[in-house]
């Protein structure tokens, strides 16, 4: 996808969208399948990888694709990034750059940006994901 990849933030987008949810949405990871399924079961409306134009540290325009985007009753946006592959140093570095980019653009973690992550060994806690969704429901 456009200029994100040239800045090293788009490696995640190079992976194919190959995993299919029960409701026909294709996503990039098994973890995202689980998250999407939980969101759907709770009737939480979301958009998957909706493009978001931001500015990088140099003020240049770039596009990111938050995993999940929500709109509250006032029209405000809430973004959820789920980070996997944290066992990879490059992925961790790219993750930190992406979070920094959100902050530079006034999208603050724990306010407009929700983050979850897999453990370095690739394991995930479904209970944490469900509690995150319950928190999002209260915000929306």
CSV table of N, CA, C and O in Angstrom, one decimal, residues 49-103:
chain,number,residue,atom,x,y,z
A,49,UNK,N,-9.3,-2.3,8.7
A,49,UNK,CA,-8.2,-1.7,8.0
A,49,UNK,C,-8.7,-0.5,7.1
A,49,UNK,O,-8.2,-0.3,6.0
A,50,UNK,N,-9.5,0.4,7.7
A,50,UNK,CA,-10.0,1.6,7.0
A,50,UNK,C,-8.8,2.5,6.9
A,50,UNK,O,-8.2,2.8,8.0
A,51,UNK,N,-8.4,3.0,5.7
A,51,UNK,CA,-7.3,3.9,5.6
A,51,UNK,C,-7.4,5.2,6.4
A,51,UNK,O,-8.5,5.7,6.5
A,52,UNK,N,-6.3,5.6,7.0
A,52,UNK,CA,-6.3,6.8,7.9
A,52,UNK,C,-5.1,7.6,7.5
A,52,UNK,O,-3.9,7.1,7.6
A,53,UNK,N,-5.2,8.8,7.0
A,53,UNK,CA,-4.1,9.6,6.6
A,53,UNK,C,-3.6,10.4,7.8
A,53,UNK,O,-4.4,11.1,8.4
A,54,UNK,N,-2.3,10.3,8.1
A,54,UNK,CA,-1.7,10.9,9.2
A,54,UNK,C,-0.4,11.6,8.7
A,54,UNK,O,-0.1,11.5,7.5
A,55,UNK,N,0.2,12.4,9.6
A,55,UNK,CA,1.5,12.9,9.3
A,55,UNK,C,2.6,12.2,10.1
A,55,UNK,O,2.4,11.8,11.2
A,56,UNK,N,3.7,12.0,9.4
A,56,UNK,CA,4.9,11.3,10.1
A,56,UNK,C,5.7,12.4,10.9
A,56,UNK,O,5.3,13.5,11.0
A,57,UNK,N,6.8,11.9,11.4
A,57,UNK,CA,7.6,12.8,12.3
A,57,UNK,C,8.2,14.0,11.5
A,57,UNK,O,8.5,15.0,12.1
A,58,UNK,N,8.2,13.9,10.2
A,58,UNK,CA,8.7,15.0,9.4
A,58,UNK,C,7.6,15.9,8.8
A,58,UNK,O,7.8,16.8,8.0
A,59,UNK,N,6.4,15.5,9.2
A,59,UNK,CA,5.2,16.3,8.7
A,59,UNK,C,4.7,15.8,7.3
A,59,UNK,O,3.8,16.5,6.7
A,60,UNK,N,5.3,14.7,6.8
A,60,UNK,CA,4.9,14.2,5.5
A,60,UNK,C,3.6,13.4,5.7
A,60,UNK,O,3.4,12.7,6.7
A,61,UNK,N,2.7,13.5,4.7
A,61,UNK,CA,1.5,12.6,4.8
A,61,UNK,C,1.8,11.2,4.6
A,61,UNK,O,2.7,10.8,3.8
A,62,UNK,N,1.1,10.3,5.3
A,62,UNK,CA,1.3,8.9,5.2
A,62,UNK,C,-0.1,8.3,5.5
A,62,UNK,O,-0.9,8.9,6.1
A,63,UNK,N,-0.3,7.0,5.1
A,63,UNK,CA,-1.5,6.3,5.3
A,63,UNK,C,-1.2,5.1,6.2
A,63,UNK,O,-0.3,4.4,5.9
A,64,UNK,N,-2.0,5.0,7.2
A,64,UNK,CA,-1.9,3.8,8.1
A,64,UNK,C,-3.3,3.1,7.9
A,64,UNK,O,-4.3,3.7,7.4
A,65,UNK,N,-3.3,1.8,8.4
A,65,UNK,CA,-4.6,1.1,8.3
A,65,UNK,C,-4.8,0.4,9.6
A,65,UNK,O,-4.5,-0.7,9.8
A,66,UNK,N,-5.5,1.1,10.5
A,66,UNK,CA,-5.8,0.5,11.9
A,66,UNK,C,-6.5,-0.8,11.7
A,66,UNK,O,-7.4,-0.9,10.8
A,67,UNK,N,-6.2,-1.7,12.5
A,67,UNK,CA,-6.9,-3.0,12.4
A,67,UNK,C,-8.4,-2.9,12.4
A,67,UNK,O,-9.1,-3.4,11.6
A,68,UNK,N,-8.9,-2.1,13.4
A,68,UNK,CA,-10.3,-1.9,13.6
A,68,UNK,C,-10.6,-0.5,13.9
A,68,UNK,O,-9.9,0.1,14.7
A,69,UNK,N,-11.6,0.1,13.2
A,69,UNK,CA,-12.0,1.5,13.5
A,69,UNK,C,-13.5,1.5,13.9
A,69,UNK,O,-14.3,0.8,13.3
A,70,UNK,N,-13.7,2.2,14.9
A,70,UNK,CA,-15.1,2.3,15.5
A,70,UNK,C,-15.5,3.8,15.5
A,70,UNK,O,-14.7,4.7,15.6
A,71,UNK,N,-16.8,4.0,15.4
A,71,UNK,CA,-17.3,5.4,15.4
A,71,UNK,C,-18.3,5.4,16.6
A,71,UNK,O,-19.3,4.6,16.6
A,72,UNK,N,-18.1,6.4,17.5
A,72,UNK,CA,-19.1,6.4,18.6
A,72,UNK,C,-20.3,7.2,18.2
A,72,UNK,O,-20.4,7.8,17.1
A,73,UNK,N,-21.3,7.4,19.1
A,73,UNK,CA,-22.6,8.0,18.8
A,73,UNK,C,-22.4,9.5,18.5
A,73,UNK,O,-23.3,10.1,17.9
A,74,UNK,N,-21.3,10.1,18.8
A,74,UNK,CA,-21.0,11.5,18.5
A,74,UNK,C,-20.2,11.7,17.2
A,74,UNK,O,-19.9,12.8,16.8
A,75,UNK,N,-19.9,10.6,16.5
A,75,UNK,CA,-19.1,10.6,15.3
A,75,UNK,C,-17.6,10.6,15.5
A,75,UNK,O,-16.8,10.7,14.6
A,76,UNK,N,-17.1,10.5,16.8
A,76,UNK,CA,-15.7,10.4,17.1
A,76,UNK,C,-15.2,9.0,16.7
A,76,UNK,O,-15.9,8.0,16.9
A,77,UNK,N,-13.9,8.9,16.3
A,77,UNK,CA,-13.3,7.7,15.9
A,77,UNK,C,-12.5,7.1,17.1
A,77,UNK,O,-11.9,7.8,17.9
A,78,UNK,N,-12.5,5.8,17.1
A,78,UNK,CA,-11.7,5.0,18.1
A,78,UNK,C,-11.0,4.0,17.3
A,78,UNK,O,-11.6,3.3,16.4
A,79,UNK,N,-9.7,3.8,17.5
A,79,UNK,CA,-8.9,2.8,16.7
A,79,UNK,C,-8.4,1.7,17.6
A,79,UNK,O,-8.0,2.0,18.7
A,80,UNK,N,-8.3,0.5,17.0
A,80,UNK,CA,-7.8,-0.6,17.8
A,80,UNK,C,-6.7,-1.3,16.9
A,80,UNK,O,-6.9,-1.7,15.8
A,81,UNK,N,-5.5,-1.3,17.5
A,81,UNK,CA,-4.4,-2.0,16.8
A,81,UNK,C,-4.0,-3.2,17.7
A,81,UNK,O,-3.8,-3.1,18.9
A,82,UNK,N,-4.0,-4.4,17.0
A,82,UNK,CA,-3.6,-5.6,17.7
A,82,UNK,C,-2.2,-5.9,17.1
A,82,UNK,O,-2.1,-6.1,15.9
A,83,UNK,N,-1.2,-6.0,17.9
A,83,UNK,CA,0.1,-6.3,17.5
A,83,UNK,C,0.5,-7.7,17.7
A,83,UNK,O,0.4,-8.2,18.8
A,84,UNK,N,0.9,-8.4,16.7
A,84,UNK,CA,1.4,-9.8,16.8
A,84,UNK,C,2.9,-9.8,16.4
A,84,UNK,O,3.5,-8.7,16.2
A,85,UNK,N,3.5,-10.9,16.3
A,85,UNK,CA,4.9,-11.0,15.8
A,85,UNK,C,5.8,-10.2,16.7
A,85,UNK,O,6.9,-9.8,16.2
A,86,UNK,N,5.5,-10.0,17.9
A,86,UNK,CA,6.4,-9.2,18.8
A,86,UNK,C,7.7,-9.9,19.1
A,86,UNK,O,8.6,-9.3,19.7
A,87,UNK,N,7.8,-11.1,18.7
A,87,UNK,CA,9.1,-11.9,18.8
A,87,UNK,C,10.1,-11.4,17.8
A,87,UNK,O,11.3,-11.6,18.0
A,88,UNK,N,9.7,-10.6,16.8
A,88,UNK,CA,10.6,-10.1,15.8
A,88,UNK,C,11.0,-8.6,16.2
A,88,UNK,O,10.1,-7.8,16.4
A,89,UNK,N,12.3,-8.4,16.2
A,89,UNK,CA,12.8,-7.1,16.6
A,89,UNK,C,12.3,-6.0,15.6
A,89,UNK,O,11.9,-4.9,15.9
A,90,UNK,N,12.3,-6.3,14.3
A,90,UNK,CA,11.9,-5.4,13.2
A,90,UNK,C,10.4,-5.0,13.5
A,90,UNK,O,10.0,-3.9,13.4
A,91,UNK,N,9.6,-6.0,13.8
A,91,UNK,CA,8.1,-5.8,14.0
A,91,UNK,C,8.0,-4.9,15.2
A,91,UNK,O,7.1,-4.0,15.2
A,92,UNK,N,8.7,-5.2,16.3
A,92,UNK,CA,8.6,-4.3,17.5
A,92,UNK,C,9.0,-2.9,17.2
A,92,UNK,O,8.3,-1.9,17.6
A,93,UNK,N,10.1,-2.7,16.4
A,93,UNK,CA,10.5,-1.4,16.0
A,93,UNK,C,9.4,-0.7,15.2
A,93,UNK,O,9.1,0.5,15.4
A,94,UNK,N,8.9,-1.4,14.2
A,94,UNK,CA,7.8,-0.8,13.4
A,94,UNK,C,6.6,-0.5,14.2
A,94,UNK,O,5.9,0.5,14.0
A,95,UNK,N,6.3,-1.3,15.2
A,95,UNK,CA,5.1,-1.1,16.1
A,95,UNK,C,5.3,0.2,16.9
A,95,UNK,O,4.4,1.0,17.0
A,96,UNK,N,6.5,0.4,17.4
A,96,UNK,CA,6.8,1.7,18.2
A,96,UNK,C,6.7,2.9,17.3
A,96,UNK,O,6.2,3.9,17.7
A,97,UNK,N,7.2,2.8,16.0
A,97,UNK,CA,7.1,3.9,15.1
A,97,UNK,C,5.6,4.2,14.8
A,97,UNK,O,5.2,5.4,14.7
A,98,UNK,N,4.8,3.1,14.7
A,98,UNK,CA,3.4,3.3,14.4
A,98,UNK,C,2.7,4.0,15.5
A,98,UNK,O,1.9,5.0,15.3
A,99,UNK,N,3.0,3.6,16.7
A,99,UNK,CA,2.3,4.2,17.9
A,99,UNK,C,2.8,5.7,18.0
A,99,UNK,O,2.0,6.6,18.3
A,100,UNK,N,4.1,5.9,17.8
A,100,UNK,CA,4.6,7.3,17.8
A,100,UNK,C,3.8,8.2,16.7
A,100,UNK,O,3.5,9.3,17.0
A,101,UNK,N,3.6,7.6,15.6
A,101,UNK,CA,2.8,8.3,14.5
A,101,UNK,C,1.4,8.7,15.0
A,101,UNK,O,1.0,9.8,14.8
A,102,UNK,N,0.8,7.8,15.6
A,102,UNK,CA,-0.6,8.1,16.2
A,102,UNK,C,-0.5,9.2,17.2
A,102,UNK,O,-1.3,10.2,17.1
A,103,UNK,N,0.5,9.2,18.1
A,103,UNK,CA,0.6,10.2,19.1
A,103,UNK,C,0.9,11.6,18.5
A,103,UNK,O,0.3,12.6,18.9
